Amino acid sequence: QVQLNQSGGGSVQGGGSLKLSCVTSWFNPGGCMAWFRQTLGKERTGVATIYLAGTSTLYSDSVNGRFTVSHDSRKSTLYLEMKNLRPEDTAVYYCAQTKDVCSSLSLRSYAYFFWGQGTQVTVSS
């Protein structure tokens, strides 16, 4: 069973920065990993995804230019660096990983099979 272990998150004032980490027990170079977020009563939405074989990325419009997704294969770790945070970025953030080879980048939750435990990010105004 693949396990994704998240760390980071917390509370910050608007305009501040945070960095999330996600360590996977199976770094699959042919797959993709992504970050999603969810607020109470709403659907989980994708914010960023990356090919594990390279550096190609895809971002949602709401975070493009403020968030950066990256990975370190030596540490089997996915990162999300968040800058210029806004109150509307407040959510529980989840990392996710595809089960098989990833043929295209996707911010759809159904494309991902393995999920982290979630971590709270709170941005105050």
Coordinates of C-alpha atoms in Angstrom, one line a residue:
Q1 CA 0.0 0.0 0.0
V2 CA 1.4 3.4 -1.1
Q3 CA 1.5 5.9 1.7
L4 CA 1.7 9.7 1.4
N5 CA 2.8 11.5 4.5
Q6 CA 2.2 15.3 4.5
S7 CA 3.8 18.0 6.6
G8 CA 3.8 21.7 6.7
G9 CA 0.8 24.0 6.7
G10 CA -0.4 26.1 9.6
S11 CA -1.7 29.7 10.0
V12 CA -0.3 32.8 8.3
Q13 CA -1.4 36.4 7.6
G14 CA -2.5 37.4 4.2
G15 CA 0.5 38.0 1.9
G16 CA 2.6 35.5 3.8
S17 CA 4.2 32.2 2.6
L18 CA 4.0 28.5 3.5
K19 CA 5.5 25.4 2.2
L20 CA 3.9 21.9 2.2
S21 CA 5.7 18.6 1.8
C22 CA 4.5 15.2 0.9
V23 CA 6.7 12.1 1.2
T24 CA 5.6 9.1 -0.9
S25 CA 6.6 5.5 -0.1
W26 CA 6.6 4.8 -3.9
F27 CA 8.3 7.4 -6.1
N28 CA 7.0 6.3 -9.6
P29 CA 9.0 8.2 -12.3
G30 CA 6.3 7.5 -14.8
G31 CA 3.5 8.9 -12.7
C32 CA 2.2 12.3 -11.6
M33 CA 1.6 13.9 -8.2
A34 CA -0.6 16.8 -7.4
W35 CA -1.9 19.1 -4.7
F36 CA -5.6 19.5 -4.0
R37 CA -7.5 21.6 -1.5
Q38 CA -11.0 21.4 0.1
T39 CA -13.1 23.6 2.2
L40 CA -16.1 22.5 4.3
G41 CA -19.0 21.5 2.2
K42 CA -17.2 22.0 -1.1
E43 CA -15.6 19.6 -3.6
R44 CA -11.9 18.9 -3.5
T45 CA -10.3 20.9 -6.3
G46 CA -6.9 20.6 -7.9
V47 CA -4.4 23.4 -7.6
A48 CA -1.1 22.0 -9.0
T49 CA 0.3 18.9 -10.6
I50 CA 3.7 17.8 -11.9
Y51 CA 5.2 14.9 -13.9
L52 CA 7.6 12.9 -11.7
A53 CA 9.7 12.2 -14.8
G54 CA 10.4 15.8 -15.4
T55 CA 9.4 19.3 -14.5
S56 CA 6.3 19.9 -16.5
T57 CA 3.5 21.4 -14.3
L58 CA -0.1 22.6 -14.5
Y59 CA -1.7 25.1 -12.1
S60 CA -5.3 26.2 -11.5
D61 CA -6.0 29.8 -12.5
S62 CA -6.6 30.7 -8.8
V63 CA -3.0 29.9 -7.8
N64 CA -1.0 30.4 -11.0
G65 CA 1.9 32.7 -10.4
R66 CA 1.7 32.4 -6.6
F67 CA 2.2 28.7 -6.0
T68 CA 5.0 26.5 -7.2
V69 CA 4.9 22.7 -7.3
S70 CA 8.2 20.7 -7.3
H71 CA 9.6 17.3 -6.4
D72 CA 12.8 15.8 -5.2
S73 CA 13.3 12.3 -6.4
R74 CA 16.1 11.6 -4.0
K75 CA 13.8 12.3 -1.1
S76 CA 10.7 10.9 -2.7
T77 CA 9.0 14.2 -1.8
L78 CA 6.5 16.5 -3.4
Y79 CA 6.5 20.2 -2.4
L80 CA 4.0 23.1 -2.7
E81 CA 5.5 26.5 -2.1
M82 CA 2.8 29.0 -1.5
K83 CA 3.4 32.8 -1.7
N84 CA 1.3 35.9 -1.4
L85 CA -1.4 33.8 0.3
R86 CA -4.9 35.1 0.5
P87 CA -7.8 34.3 2.9
E88 CA -9.5 32.4 0.1
D89 CA -6.6 30.0 0.0
T90 CA -7.7 28.7 3.4
A91 CA -8.5 25.0 3.1
V92 CA -7.3 21.5 3.9
Y93 CA -4.6 20.6 1.4
Y94 CA -4.1 17.1 0.1
C95 CA -1.3 15.6 -1.9
A96 CA -2.2 12.8 -4.4
Q97 CA -0.4 10.4 -6.7
T98 CA -1.4 8.4 -9.8
K99 CA -1.5 4.7 -9.6
D100 CA -0.1 4.1 -13.1
V101 CA 1.8 5.9 -15.8
C102 CA 0.6 9.4 -16.2
S103 CA 0.0 10.3 -19.8
S104 CA -1.2 13.9 -19.3
L105 CA -1.3 16.4 -16.5
S106 CA -4.7 16.6 -14.8
L107 CA -6.3 18.6 -12.0
R108 CA -9.2 16.1 -11.8
S109 CA -9.4 14.1 -8.5
Y110 CA -10.4 10.9 -10.4
A111 CA -7.0 10.8 -12.0
Y112 CA -5.4 10.1 -8.7
F113 CA -5.5 6.9 -6.6
F114 CA -3.3 7.5 -3.6
W115 CA -4.0 10.4 -1.2
G116 CA -2.3 12.0 1.8
Q117 CA -3.9 12.6 5.1
G118 CA -4.5 16.4 4.6
T119 CA -3.1 19.4 6.3
Q120 CA -4.8 22.6 7.3
V121 CA -3.8 26.0 5.8
T122 CA -5.4 29.1 7.3
V123 CA -4.8 32.5 6.0
S124 CA -6.1 35.5 8.0
S125 CA -6.9 38.9 6.5

